Short mmCIF file of C-alpha atoms in Angstrom, two decimals:
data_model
loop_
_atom_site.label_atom_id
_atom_site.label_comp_id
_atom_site.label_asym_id
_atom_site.label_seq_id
_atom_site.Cartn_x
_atom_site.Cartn_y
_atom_site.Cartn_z
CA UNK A 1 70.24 117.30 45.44
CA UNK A 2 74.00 115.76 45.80
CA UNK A 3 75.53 116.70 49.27
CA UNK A 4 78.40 115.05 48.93
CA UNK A 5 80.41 115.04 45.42
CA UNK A 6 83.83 113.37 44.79
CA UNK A 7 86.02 116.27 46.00
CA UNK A 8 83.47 116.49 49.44
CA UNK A 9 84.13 112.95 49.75
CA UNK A 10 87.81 113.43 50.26
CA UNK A 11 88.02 116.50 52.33
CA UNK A 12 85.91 115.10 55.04
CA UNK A 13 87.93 111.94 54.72
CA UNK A 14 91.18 113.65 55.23
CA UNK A 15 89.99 115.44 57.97
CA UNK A 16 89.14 111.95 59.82
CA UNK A 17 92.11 110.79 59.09
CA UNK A 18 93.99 113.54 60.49
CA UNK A 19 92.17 113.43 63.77
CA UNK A 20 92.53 109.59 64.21
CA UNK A 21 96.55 110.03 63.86
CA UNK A 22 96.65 113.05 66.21
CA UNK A 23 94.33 111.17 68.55
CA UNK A 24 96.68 108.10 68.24
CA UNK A 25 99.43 110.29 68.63
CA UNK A 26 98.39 112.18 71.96
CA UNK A 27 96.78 109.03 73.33
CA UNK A 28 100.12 106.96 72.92
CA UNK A 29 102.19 110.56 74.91
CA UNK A 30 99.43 109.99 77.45
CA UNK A 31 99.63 107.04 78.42
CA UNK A 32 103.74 106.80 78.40
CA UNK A 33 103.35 109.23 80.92
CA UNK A 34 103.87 106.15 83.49
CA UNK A 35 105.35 103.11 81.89
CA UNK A 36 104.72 100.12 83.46
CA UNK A 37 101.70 100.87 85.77
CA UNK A 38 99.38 102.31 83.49
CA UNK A 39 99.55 99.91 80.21
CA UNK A 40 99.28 96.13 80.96
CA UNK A 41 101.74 95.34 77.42
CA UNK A 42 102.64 92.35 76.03
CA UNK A 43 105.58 90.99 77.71
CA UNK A 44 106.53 87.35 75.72
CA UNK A 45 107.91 87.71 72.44
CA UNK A 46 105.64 85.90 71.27
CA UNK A 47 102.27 87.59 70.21
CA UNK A 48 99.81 86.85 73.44
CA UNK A 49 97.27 88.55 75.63
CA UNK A 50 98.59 91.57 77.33
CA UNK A 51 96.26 89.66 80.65
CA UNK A 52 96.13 86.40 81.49
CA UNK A 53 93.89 83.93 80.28
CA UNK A 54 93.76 82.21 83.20
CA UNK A 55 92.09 83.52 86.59
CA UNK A 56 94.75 84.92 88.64
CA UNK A 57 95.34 83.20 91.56
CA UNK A 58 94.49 85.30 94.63
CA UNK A 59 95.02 82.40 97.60
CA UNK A 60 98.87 82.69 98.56
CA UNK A 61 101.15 81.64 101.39
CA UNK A 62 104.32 83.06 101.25
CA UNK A 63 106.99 81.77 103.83
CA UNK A 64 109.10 84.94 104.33
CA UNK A 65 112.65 83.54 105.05
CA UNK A 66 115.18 85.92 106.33
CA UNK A 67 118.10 88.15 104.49
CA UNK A 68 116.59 86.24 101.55
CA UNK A 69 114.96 89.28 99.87
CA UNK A 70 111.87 88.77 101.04
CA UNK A 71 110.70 92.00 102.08
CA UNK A 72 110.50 93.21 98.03
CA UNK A 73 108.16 89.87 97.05
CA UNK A 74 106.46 90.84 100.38
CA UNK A 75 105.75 94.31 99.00
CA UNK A 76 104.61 93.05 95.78
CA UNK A 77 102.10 90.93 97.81
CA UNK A 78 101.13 94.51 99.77
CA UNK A 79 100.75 96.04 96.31
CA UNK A 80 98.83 93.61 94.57
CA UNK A 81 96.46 92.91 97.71
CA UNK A 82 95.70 96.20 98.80
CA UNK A 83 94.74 96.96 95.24
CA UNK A 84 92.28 94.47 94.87
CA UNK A 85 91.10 94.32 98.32
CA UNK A 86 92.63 91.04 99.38
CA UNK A 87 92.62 89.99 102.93
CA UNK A 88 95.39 89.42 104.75
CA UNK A 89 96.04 87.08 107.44
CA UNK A 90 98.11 89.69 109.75
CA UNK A 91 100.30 89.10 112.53
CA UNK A 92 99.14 91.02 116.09
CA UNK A 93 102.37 93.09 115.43
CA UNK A 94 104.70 92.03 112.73
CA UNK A 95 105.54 88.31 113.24
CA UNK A 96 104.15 85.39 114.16
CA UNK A 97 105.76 84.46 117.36
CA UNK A 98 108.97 83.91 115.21
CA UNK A 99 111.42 82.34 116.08
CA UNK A 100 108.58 79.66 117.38
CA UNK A 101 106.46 77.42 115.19
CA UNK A 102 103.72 79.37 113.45
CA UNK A 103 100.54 79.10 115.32
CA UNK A 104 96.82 80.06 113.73
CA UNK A 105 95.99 81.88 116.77
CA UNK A 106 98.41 84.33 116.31
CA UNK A 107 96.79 85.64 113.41
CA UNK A 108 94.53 88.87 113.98
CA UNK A 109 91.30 88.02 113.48
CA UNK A 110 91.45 84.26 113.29
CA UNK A 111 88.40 82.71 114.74
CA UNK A 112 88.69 78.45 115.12
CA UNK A 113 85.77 76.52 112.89
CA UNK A 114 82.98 76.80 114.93
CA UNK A 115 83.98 79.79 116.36
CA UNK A 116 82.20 82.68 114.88
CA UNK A 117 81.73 83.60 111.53
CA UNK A 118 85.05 85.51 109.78
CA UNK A 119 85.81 86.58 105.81
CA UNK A 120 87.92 84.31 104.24
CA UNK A 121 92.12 85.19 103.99
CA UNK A 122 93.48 85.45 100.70
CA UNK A 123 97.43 85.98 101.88
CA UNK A 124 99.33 84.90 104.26
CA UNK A 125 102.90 86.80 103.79
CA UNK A 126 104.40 87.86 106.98
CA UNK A 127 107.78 86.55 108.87
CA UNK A 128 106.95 82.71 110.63
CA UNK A 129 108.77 79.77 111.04
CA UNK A 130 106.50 77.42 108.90
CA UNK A 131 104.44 74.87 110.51
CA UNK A 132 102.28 73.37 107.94
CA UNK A 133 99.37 71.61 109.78
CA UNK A 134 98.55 75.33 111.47
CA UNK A 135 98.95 77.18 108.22
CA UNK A 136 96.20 74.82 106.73
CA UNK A 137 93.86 75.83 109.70
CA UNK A 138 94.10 79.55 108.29
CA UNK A 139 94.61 79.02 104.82
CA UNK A 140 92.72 76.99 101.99
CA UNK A 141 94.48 73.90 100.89
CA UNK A 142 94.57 74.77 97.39
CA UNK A 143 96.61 78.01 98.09
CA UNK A 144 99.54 78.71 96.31
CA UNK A 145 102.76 77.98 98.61
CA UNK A 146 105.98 79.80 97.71
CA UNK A 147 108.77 80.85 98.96
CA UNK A 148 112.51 82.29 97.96
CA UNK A 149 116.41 80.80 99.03
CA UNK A 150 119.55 82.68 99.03
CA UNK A 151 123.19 81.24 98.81
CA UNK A 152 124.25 80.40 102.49
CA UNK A 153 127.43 82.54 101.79
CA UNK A 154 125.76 85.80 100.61
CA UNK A 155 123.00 84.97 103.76
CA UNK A 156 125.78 84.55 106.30
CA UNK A 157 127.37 88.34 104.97
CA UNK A 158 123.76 89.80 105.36
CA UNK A 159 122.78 87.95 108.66
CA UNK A 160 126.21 89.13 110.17
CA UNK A 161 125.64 92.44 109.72
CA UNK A 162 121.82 92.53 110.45
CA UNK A 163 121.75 90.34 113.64
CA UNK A 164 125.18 90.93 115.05
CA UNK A 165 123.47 92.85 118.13
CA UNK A 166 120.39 90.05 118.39
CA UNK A 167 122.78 86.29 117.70
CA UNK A 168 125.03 86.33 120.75
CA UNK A 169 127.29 83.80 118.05
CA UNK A 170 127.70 86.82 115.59
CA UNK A 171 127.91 90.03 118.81
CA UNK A 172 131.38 88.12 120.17
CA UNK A 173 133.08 87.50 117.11
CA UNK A 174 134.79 90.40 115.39
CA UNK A 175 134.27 89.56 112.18
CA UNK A 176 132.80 86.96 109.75
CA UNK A 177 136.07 86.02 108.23
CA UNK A 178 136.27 85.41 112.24
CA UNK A 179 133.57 83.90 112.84
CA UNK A 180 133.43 81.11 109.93
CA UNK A 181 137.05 80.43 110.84
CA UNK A 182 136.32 78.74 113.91
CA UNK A 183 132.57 79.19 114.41
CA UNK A 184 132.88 76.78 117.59
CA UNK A 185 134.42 79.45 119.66
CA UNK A 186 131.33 81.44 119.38
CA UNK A 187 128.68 79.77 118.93
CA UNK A 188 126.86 77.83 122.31
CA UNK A 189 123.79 75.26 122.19
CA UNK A 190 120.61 77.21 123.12
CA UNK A 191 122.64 80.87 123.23
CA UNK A 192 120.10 83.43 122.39
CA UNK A 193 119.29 84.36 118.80
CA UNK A 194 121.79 82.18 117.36
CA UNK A 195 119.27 80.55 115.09
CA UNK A 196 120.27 83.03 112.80
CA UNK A 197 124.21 82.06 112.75
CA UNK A 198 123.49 78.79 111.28
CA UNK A 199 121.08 77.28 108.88
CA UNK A 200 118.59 80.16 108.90
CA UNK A 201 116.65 79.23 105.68
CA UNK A 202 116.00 74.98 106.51
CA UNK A 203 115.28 76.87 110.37
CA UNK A 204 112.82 79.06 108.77
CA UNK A 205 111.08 76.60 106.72
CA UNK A 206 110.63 74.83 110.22
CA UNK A 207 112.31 71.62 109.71
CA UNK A 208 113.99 69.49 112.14
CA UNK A 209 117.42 68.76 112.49
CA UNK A 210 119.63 65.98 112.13
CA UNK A 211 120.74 64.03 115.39
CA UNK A 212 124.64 65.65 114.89
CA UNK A 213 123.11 68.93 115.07
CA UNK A 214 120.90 68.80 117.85
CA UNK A 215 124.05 67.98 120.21
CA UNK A 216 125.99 69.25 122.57
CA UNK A 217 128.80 70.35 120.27
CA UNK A 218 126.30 71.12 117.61
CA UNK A 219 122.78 72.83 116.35
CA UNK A 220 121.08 74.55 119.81
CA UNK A 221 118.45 73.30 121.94
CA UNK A 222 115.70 75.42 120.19
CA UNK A 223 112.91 77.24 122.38
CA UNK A 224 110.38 74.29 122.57
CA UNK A 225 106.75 74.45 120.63
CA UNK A 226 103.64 72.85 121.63
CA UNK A 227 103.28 70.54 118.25
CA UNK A 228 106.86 69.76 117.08
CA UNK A 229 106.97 69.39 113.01
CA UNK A 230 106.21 65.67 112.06
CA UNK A 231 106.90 65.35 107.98
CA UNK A 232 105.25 62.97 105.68
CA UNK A 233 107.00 62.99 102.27
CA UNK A 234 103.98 62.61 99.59
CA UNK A 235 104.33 60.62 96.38
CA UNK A 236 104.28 63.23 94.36
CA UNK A 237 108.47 64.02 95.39
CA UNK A 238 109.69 66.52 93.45
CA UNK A 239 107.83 69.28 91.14
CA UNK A 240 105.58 71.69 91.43
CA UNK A 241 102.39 69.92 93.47
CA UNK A 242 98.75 69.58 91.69
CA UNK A 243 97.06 68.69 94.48
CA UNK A 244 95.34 70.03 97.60
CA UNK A 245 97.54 69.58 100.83
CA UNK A 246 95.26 67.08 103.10
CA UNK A 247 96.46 67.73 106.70
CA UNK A 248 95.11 64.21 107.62
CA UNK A 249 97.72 62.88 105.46
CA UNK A 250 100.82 65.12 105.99
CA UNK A 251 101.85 64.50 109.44
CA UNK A 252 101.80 60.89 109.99
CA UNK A 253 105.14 58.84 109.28
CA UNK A 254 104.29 56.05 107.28
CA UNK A 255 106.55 54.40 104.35
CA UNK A 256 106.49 56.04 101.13
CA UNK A 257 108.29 55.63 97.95
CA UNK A 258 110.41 58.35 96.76
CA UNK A 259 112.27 58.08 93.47
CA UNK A 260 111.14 54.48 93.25
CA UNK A 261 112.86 53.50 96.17
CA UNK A 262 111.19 52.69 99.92
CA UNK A 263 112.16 54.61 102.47
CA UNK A 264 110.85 55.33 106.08
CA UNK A 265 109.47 59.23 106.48
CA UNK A 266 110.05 59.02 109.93
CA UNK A 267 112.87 61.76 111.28
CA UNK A 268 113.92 59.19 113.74
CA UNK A 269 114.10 56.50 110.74
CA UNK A 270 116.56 59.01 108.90
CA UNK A 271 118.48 60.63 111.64
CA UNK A 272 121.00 57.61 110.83
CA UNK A 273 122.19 58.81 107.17
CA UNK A 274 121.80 62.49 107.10
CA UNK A 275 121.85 62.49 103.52
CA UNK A 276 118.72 60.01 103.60
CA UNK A 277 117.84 62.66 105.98
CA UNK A 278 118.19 65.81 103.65
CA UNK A 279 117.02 64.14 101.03
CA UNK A 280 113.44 63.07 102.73
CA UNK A 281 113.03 66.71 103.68
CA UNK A 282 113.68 68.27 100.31
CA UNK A 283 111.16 65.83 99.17
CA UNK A 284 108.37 66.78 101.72
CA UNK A 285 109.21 70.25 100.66
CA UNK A 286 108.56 69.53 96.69
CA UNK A 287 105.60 68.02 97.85
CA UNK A 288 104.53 71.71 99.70
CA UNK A 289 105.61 74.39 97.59
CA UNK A 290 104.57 75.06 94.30
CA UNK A 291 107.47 77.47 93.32
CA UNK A 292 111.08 78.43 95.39
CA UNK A 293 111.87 81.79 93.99
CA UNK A 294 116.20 81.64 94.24
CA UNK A 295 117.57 85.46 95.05
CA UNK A 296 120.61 85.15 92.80
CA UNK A 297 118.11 85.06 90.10
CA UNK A 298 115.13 87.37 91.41
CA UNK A 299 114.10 88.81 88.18
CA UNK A 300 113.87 85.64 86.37
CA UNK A 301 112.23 84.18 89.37
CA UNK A 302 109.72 87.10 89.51
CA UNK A 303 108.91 86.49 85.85
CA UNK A 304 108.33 82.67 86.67
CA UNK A 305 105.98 83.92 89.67
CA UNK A 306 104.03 85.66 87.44
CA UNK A 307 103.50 83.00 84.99
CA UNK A 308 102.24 80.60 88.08
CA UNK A 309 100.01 82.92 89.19
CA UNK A 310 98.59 83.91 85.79
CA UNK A 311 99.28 88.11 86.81
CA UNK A 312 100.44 90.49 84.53
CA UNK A 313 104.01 91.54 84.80
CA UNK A 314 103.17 95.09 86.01
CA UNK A 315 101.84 93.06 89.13
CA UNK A 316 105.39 91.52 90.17
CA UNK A 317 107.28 95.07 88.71
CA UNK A 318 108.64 96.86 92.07
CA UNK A 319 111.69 98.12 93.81
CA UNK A 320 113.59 96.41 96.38
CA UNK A 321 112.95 96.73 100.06
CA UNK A 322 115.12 96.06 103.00
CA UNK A 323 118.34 95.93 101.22
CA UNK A 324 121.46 97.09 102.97
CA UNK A 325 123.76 100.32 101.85
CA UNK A 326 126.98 98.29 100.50
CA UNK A 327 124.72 95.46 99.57
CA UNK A 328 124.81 93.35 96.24
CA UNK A 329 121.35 91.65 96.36
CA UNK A 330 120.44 90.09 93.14
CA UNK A 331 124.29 89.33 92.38
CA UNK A 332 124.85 85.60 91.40
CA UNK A 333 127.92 83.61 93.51
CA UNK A 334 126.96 80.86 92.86
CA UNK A 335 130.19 80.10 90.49
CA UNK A 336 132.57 82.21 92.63
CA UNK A 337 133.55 84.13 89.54
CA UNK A 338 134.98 87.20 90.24
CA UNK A 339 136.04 86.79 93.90
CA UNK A 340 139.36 87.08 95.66
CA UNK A 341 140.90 84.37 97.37
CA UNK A 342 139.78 85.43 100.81
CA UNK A 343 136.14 85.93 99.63
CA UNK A 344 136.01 82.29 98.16
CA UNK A 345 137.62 80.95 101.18
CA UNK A 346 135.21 83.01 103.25
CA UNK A 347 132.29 81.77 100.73
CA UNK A 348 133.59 77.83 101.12
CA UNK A 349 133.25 78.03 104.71
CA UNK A 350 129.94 80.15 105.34
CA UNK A 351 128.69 76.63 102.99
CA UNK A 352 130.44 74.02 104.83
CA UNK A 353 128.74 75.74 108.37
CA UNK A 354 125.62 76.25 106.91
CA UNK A 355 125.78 72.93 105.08
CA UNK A 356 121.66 72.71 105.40
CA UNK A 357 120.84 75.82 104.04
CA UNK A 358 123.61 74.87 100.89
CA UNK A 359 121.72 71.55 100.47
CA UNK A 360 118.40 73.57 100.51
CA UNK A 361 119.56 76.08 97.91
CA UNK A 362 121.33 73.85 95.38
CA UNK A 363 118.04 71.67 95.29
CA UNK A 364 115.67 74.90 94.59
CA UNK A 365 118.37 76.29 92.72
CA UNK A 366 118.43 73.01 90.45
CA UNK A 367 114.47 73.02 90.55
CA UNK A 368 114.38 76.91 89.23
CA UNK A 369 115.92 76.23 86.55
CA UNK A 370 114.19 73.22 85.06
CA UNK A 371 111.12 74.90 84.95
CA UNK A 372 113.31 77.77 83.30
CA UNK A 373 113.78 75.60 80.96
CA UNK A 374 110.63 74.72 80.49
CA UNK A 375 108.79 78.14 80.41
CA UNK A 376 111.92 78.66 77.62
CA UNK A 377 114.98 80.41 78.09
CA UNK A 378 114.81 82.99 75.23
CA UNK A 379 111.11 83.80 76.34
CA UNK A 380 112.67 84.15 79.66
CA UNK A 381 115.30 86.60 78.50
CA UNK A 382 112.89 89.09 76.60
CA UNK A 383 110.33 88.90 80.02
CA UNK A 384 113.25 89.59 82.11
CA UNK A 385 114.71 92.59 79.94
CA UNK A 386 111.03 94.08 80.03
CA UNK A 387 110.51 93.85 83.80
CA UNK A 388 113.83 95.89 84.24
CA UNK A 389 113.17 98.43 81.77
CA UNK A 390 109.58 99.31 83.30
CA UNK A 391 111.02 98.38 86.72
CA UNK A 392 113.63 101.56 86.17
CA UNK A 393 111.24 103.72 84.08
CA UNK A 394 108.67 103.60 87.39
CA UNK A 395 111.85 104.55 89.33
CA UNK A 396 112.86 107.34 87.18
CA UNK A 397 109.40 108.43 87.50
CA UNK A 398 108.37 108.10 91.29
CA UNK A 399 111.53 108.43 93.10
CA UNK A 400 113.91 111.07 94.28
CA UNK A 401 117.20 110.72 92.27
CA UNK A 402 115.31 107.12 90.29
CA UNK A 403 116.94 105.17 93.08
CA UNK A 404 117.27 103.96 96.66
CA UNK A 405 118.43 106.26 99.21
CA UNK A 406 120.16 106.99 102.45
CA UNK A 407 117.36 107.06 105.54
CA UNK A 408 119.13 110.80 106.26
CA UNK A 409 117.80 111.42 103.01
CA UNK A 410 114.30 110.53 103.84
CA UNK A 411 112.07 112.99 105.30
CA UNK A 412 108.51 111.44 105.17
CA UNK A 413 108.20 109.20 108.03
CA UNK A 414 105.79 107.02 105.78
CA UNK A 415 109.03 105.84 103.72
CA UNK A 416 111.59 105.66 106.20
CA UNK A 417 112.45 101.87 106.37
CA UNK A 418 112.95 101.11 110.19
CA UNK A 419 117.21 100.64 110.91
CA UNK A 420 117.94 97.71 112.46
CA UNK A 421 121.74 96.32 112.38
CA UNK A 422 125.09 97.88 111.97
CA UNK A 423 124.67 98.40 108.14
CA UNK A 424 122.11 101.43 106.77
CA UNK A 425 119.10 99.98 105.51
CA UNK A 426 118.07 101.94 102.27
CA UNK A 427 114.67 103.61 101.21
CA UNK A 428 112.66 105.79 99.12
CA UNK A 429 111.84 109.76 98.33
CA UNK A 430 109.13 110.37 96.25
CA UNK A 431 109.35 113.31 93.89
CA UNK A 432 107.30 116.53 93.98
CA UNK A 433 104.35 117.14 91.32
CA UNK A 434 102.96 113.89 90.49
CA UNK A 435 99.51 113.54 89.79
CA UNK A 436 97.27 112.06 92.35
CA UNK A 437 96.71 108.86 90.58
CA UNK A 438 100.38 108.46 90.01
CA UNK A 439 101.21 109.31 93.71
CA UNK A 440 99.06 106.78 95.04
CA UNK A 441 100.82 104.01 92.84
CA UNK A 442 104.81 105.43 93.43
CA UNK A 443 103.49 105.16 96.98
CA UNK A 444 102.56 101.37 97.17
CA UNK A 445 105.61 100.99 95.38
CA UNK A 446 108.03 102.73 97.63
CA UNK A 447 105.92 102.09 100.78
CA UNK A 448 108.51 99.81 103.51
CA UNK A 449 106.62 96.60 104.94
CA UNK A 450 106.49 97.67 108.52
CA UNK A 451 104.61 100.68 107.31
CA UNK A 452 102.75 98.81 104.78
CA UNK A 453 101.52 96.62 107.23
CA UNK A 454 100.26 99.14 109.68
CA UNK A 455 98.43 100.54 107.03
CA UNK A 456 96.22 97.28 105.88
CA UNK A 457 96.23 96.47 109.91
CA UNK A 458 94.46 99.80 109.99
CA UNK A 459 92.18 98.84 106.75
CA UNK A 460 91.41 95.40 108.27
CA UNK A 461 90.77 96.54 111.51
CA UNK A 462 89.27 100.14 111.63
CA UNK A 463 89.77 101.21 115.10
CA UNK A 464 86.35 101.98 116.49
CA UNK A 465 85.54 105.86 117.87
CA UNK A 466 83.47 105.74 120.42
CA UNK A 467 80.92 109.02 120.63
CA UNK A 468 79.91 110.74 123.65
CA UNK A 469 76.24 109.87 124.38
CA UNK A 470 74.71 113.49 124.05
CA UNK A 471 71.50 112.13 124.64
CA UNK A 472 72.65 111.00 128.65
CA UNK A 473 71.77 114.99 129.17
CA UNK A 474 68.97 114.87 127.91
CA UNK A 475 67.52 111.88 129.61
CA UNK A 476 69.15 112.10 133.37
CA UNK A 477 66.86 114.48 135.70
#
């Protein structure tokens, strides 16, 4: 007997068919219901893997500069950590003894080799002034060092506002314009806080300064550390490194060749030229950092961050943190185009003060994009255009209004970004009836660091209940 005859044969083949496409139909609805977080898509133009090849790399030191935008590659590193159960290298509260040299026994936790047994730290993220030699006595040497610069003039307009209560420099002058105008009259050697009115970034990245400014009439006596910085420049020079960082060899001045040419890496060698100077510690630098993320350029640097650390772009797709109502973070000044007279003038000058930090940014500046270049600059382009478009879909799904708001706005103490500074700093609402897988994810996302950090402080470091011994009853006569 035939069961199935010609005409069979195509019924039950148009039924399949009709249930793959309404499958393929509903599936597709289903998962667009939250771009960005749920699919890991393709994001070169090219055909490729929607993941890596590679093995991510899960062993990062982050040096979080200030007014640098910092705190939204510092949430990424919350996100991405807490979601794959990194360990973090956490600060008692939240710094390391900032605005002194970063110590390992400041970090929670940290037990000295030969001192106990302890997990291994995956990231080290939170706000320091970098001192290599104790980083390497937390963190492997083959982490991944990165950082991120900001123009000195867009800085200076942040810093002002931020720190005008904390830098005595910034609390007597009345304005910037003020300020940069004749920043002498303000600013004192060794005045409280005033690290932050000049050179913030090369202060942050904890290098020493050249003879001119360590005067008198120039940089502050700094509070004084127990192991000053002492910089070897490594032969590598410039580029990304492909090496482990051997703290036997960094910290010894010795004479190395840079560029072909001999020079002494010895600060006392330099402090004579202060562009020999400069130039020796952009080169120790290369020879540290694998990658300078440059703010003016945050999504580009993002998608170059990704690409280093073989992750998906979802993983580096989040909102920004910390930024100030009024502010234009992200917005390139590089050229000047577009300002007024008085803002160039005020741009020229916040350079000129912060000459440093201007050296430091140009050079990572330069440095971004060469490897833009080489990672392709239409490839670039379509990567960029697709982290913005999931970037504002996961807004437009998680968030009150799709974008940052006013703190009054914020009711949920778990969002509220803490207010420091004259200007409003911004946050997050999340909206109403997402699902509970989505709410978890829109709340990593919108999560601010303080609060972020309490919470893996709290993972880390469980406190421990103590319970009544019931037994003691029992047992006492």
């Amino acid at each position: 007997m035939r069961l199935w005859g010609p005409r069979s044969l195509g019924v039950a083949l148009g039924v399949f068919m009709t249930i793959g496409f309404a499958l393929q139909f509903w599936g597709g609805t289903f998962q667009r219901r939250l771009p960005g977080l749920q699919l890991q898509q393709s994001w070169a133009p090219s055909p490729a893997p929607a993941v890596p090849s590679c093995p991510p790399r899960q062993r990062l030191v982050f040096l979080k500069t200030h007014k640098s935008g910092s705190s939204s590659v510092l949430s990424l590193l919350h996100r991405y950590g807490d979601r794959h159960g990194l360990r973090f290298a956490l600060p008692t509260r939240y710094q390391f003894g900032y605005p002194r040299l970063f110590q390992a026994s400041l970090v929670k936790g940290y037990h000295p080799q030969g001192g106990g047994t302890q997990p291994p730290f995956h990231i080290l993220c939170h706000h320091m002034r970098f001192n290599l030699k104790e980083v390497l006595q937390v963190m492997p040497s083959d982490s991944f060092f990165f950082s991120i610069v900001r123009d000195p003039a867009a800085l200076a307009r942040s810093a002002f506002s931020y720190y005008k209560s904390t830098s005595s420099a910034f609390r007597k002058a009345p304005s910037l314009a003020a300020f940069l105008a004749n920043p002498r009259a303000f600013y004192r050697p060794g005045a409280r806080g005033d690290h932050y009115a000049r050179n913030l970034l090369w202060f942050d990245f904890g290098l020493p300064f050249p003879p001119e400014m360590r005067t008198k009439r120039g940089y502050p006596h700094l509070p004084k550390d127990p192991n000053p910085p002492e910089l070897r420049v490594l032969p590598s020079g410039t580029g990304s490194r492909a090496h482990t960082l051997d703290p036997n060899t960094l910290f010894h001045p010795a004479l190395t060749a840079v560029d072909g040419h001999s020079q002494l890496s010895s600060p006392a060698a330099l402090d004579l030229v202060s562009s020999s100077f400069i130039q020796w510690s952009l080169a120790w630098l290369d020879s540290v950092f694998d990658l300078v993320l440059v703010a003016e350029y945050f999504d580009e640097s993002l998608v170059l961050l990704a690409d280093a650390l073989c992750w998906g772009l979802d993983d580096v797709v989040g909102f920004m943190h910390n930024a100030q109502a009024g502010s234009q973070q992200g917005r390139s000044v590089v050229s000047d185009g577009g300002l007024t007279a008085e803002e160039r003038q005020l741009t020229a000058r916040a350079r000129v003060w912060n000459s440093l930090d201007w050296a430091l940014y140009v050079h990572f500046n330069h440095s971004l994009w060469a490897r833009i270049k080489q990672y392709g600059q239409s490839r670039l382009e379509s990567a960029v255009a697709e982290l913005r478009a999931r970037r504002e879909a996961l807004a437009k799904h998680c968030l009150v209004g799709g974008e940052a708001l006013d703190p009054k706005y914020i009711t949920d103490r778990r969002f509220r970004p803490f207010q420091f500074g004259s200007s409003k700093v911004l946050g997050y609402a999340l909206r109403s009836g997402l699902s509970l897988q989505d709410q978890e994810e829109c709340e990593r996302l919108a999560t601010p660091e303080l609060q972020y950090k309490d919470k893996l402080d709290a993972k880390q470091f469980p406190p421990t209940v103590s319970l009544p011994l019931k037994t003691s009853r029992i047992l006492s006569p």
